[in-house]
Coordinates of C-alpha atoms in Angstrom, one line a residue:
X1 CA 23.6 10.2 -69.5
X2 CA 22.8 8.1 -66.6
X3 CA 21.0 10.0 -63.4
X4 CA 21.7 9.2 -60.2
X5 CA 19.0 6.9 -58.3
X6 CA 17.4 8.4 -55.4
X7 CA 17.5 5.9 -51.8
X8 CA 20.5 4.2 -51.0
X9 CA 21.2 2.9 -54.6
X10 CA 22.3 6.4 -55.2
X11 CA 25.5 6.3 -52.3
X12 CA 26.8 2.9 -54.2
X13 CA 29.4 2.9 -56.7
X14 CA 29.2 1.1 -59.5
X15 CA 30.9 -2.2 -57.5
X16 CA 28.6 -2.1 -55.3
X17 CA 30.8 -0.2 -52.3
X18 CA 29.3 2.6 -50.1
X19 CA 30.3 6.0 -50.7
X20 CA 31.9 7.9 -47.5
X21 CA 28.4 10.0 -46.3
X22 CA 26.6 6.1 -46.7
X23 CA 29.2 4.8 -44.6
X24 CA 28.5 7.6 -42.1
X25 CA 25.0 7.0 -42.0
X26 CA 25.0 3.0 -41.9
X27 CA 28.1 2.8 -39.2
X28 CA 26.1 3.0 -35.7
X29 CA 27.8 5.6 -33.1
X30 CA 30.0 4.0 -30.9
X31 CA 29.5 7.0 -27.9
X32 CA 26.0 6.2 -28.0
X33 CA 26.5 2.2 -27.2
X34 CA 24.6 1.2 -24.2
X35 CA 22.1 4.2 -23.9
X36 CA 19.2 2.0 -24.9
X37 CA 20.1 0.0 -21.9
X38 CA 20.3 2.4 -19.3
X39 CA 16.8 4.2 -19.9
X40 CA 15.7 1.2 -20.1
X41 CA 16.8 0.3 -16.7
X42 CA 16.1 3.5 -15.4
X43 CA 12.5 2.7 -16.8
X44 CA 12.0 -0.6 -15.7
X45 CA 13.1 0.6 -12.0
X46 CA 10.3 3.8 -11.9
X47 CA 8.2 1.5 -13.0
X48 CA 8.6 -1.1 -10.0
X49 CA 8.9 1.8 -7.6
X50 CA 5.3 3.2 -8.7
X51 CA 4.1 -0.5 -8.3
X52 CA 5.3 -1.3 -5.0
X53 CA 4.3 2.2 -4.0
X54 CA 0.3 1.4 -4.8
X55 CA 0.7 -2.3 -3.6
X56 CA 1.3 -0.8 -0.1
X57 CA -0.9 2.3 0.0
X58 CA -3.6 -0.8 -1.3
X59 CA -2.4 -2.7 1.4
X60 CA -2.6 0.0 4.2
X61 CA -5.8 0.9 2.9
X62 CA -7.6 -2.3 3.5
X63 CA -5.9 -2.8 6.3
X64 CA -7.3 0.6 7.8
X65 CA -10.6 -0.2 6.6
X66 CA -11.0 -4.0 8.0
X67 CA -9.5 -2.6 11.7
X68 CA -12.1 0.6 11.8
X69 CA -14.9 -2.3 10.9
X70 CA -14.0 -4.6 13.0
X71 CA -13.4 -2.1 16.1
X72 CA -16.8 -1.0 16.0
X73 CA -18.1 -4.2 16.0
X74 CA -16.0 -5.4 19.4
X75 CA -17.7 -1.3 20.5
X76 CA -20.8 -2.7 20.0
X77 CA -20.7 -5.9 21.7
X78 CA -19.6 -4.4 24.9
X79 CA -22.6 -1.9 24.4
X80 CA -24.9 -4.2 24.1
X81 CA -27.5 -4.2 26.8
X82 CA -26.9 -7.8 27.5
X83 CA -23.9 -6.3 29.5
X84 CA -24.4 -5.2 33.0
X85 CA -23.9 -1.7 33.1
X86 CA -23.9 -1.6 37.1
X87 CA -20.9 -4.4 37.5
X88 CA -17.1 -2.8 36.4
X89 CA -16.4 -6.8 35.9
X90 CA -19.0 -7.5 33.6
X91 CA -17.6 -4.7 31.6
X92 CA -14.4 -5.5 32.1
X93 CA -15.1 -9.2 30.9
X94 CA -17.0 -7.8 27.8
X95 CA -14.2 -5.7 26.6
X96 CA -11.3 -8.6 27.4
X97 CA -13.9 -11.0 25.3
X98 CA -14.6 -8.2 22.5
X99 CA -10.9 -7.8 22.2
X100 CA -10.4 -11.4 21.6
X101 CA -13.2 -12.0 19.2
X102 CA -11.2 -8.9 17.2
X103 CA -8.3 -11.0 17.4
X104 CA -9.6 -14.0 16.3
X105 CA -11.5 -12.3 13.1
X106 CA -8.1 -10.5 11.9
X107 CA -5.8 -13.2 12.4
X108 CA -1.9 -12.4 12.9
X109 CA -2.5 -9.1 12.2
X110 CA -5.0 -8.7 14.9
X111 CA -2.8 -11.0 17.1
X112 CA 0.8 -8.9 16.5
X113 CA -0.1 -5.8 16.1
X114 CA -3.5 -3.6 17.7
X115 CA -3.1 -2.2 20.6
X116 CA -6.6 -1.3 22.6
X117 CA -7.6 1.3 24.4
X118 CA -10.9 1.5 26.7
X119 CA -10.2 4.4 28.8
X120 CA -12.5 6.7 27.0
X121 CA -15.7 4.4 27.9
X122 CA -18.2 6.1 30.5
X123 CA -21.8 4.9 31.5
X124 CA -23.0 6.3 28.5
X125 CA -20.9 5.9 25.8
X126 CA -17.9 3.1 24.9
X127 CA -15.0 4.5 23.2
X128 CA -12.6 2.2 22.0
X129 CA -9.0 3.3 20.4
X130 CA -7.3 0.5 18.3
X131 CA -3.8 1.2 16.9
X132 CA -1.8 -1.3 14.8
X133 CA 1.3 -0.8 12.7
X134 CA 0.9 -2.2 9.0
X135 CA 3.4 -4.0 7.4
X136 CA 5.6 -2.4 4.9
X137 CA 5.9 -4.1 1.4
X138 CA 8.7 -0.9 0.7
X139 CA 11.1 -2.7 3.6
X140 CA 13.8 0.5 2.6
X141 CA 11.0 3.4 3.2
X142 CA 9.0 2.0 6.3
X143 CA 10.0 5.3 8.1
X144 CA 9.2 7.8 5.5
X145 CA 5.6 7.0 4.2
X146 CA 2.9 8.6 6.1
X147 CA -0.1 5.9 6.2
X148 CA 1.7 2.9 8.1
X149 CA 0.3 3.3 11.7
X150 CA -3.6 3.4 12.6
X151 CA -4.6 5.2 14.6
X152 CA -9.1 5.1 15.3
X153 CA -11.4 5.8 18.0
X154 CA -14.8 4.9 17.8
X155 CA -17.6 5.4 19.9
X156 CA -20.9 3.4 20.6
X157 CA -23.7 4.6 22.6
X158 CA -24.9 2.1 25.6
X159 CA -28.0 0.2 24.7
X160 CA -30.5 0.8 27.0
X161 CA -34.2 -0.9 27.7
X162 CA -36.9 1.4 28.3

């Protein structure tokens, strides 16, 4: 008396043919064609969405950062005691030429997009407001994410000889 073989020996007949459950098991399910496809397209789409979504907050990031440096540097060169404090034109010349030093050190993006704003500046104190909208590398969600305009003031006390 001959036992039966455990694995996949045992759903074979003696020719060699599949019994009905092996035939079951080995046949793939047709309703289930395509599924590996779909997740995996799903997938591959949350994945680029997450990317593209760090690539601009990166972007908006350092581009904050480089425009909040580089406004307190153009507030500091109209500050500067070298400036004559007693002449609105010498002011006025320091703040055109500190606005386009700013431009010149942040390239298009200085030249398309800040806006300046010396309104704030008194005899003791400049206060300049730069605001710039960043580029958007999401082109379809420009309008919904919250960090694409700056918006800084910063303020420089006058130098002063004693």
């Amino acid at each position: 008396m001959t036992r039966p073989v455990p694995g996949p020996v045992a759903h074979r007949r003696a020719g060699g043919d599949l019994t009905a459950p092996a035939r079951r098991i080995a046949a793939p399910d047709e309703r289930a064609a395509g599924i590996g496809s779909i997740s995996a397209a799903f997938g591959v789409a949350a994945f680029l969405g997450f990317l593209f979504f760090a690539v601009q907050l990166l972007t908006n990031l350092y581009a904050t950062s480089v425009t909040t440096a580089n406004a307190y540097d153009a507030a500091r060169q109209v500050a500067a005691y070298q400036v004559d404090r007693d002449s609105p034109g010498a002011v006025a010349a320091a703040e055109r030429r500190a606005e386009s030093d700013m431009r010149a050190r942040m390239g298009s993006y200085g030249r398309d997009r800040l806006v300046f704003d010396w309104s704030g500046t008194d005899a003791d104190a400049v206060r300049l407001r730069v605001r710039a909208e960043n580029p958007s590398v999401i082109l379809f969600f420009k309008t919904v994410l919250p960090f694409t305009t700056i918006d800084r003031t910063v303020t420089v006390r006058v130098e002063r000889l004693r």
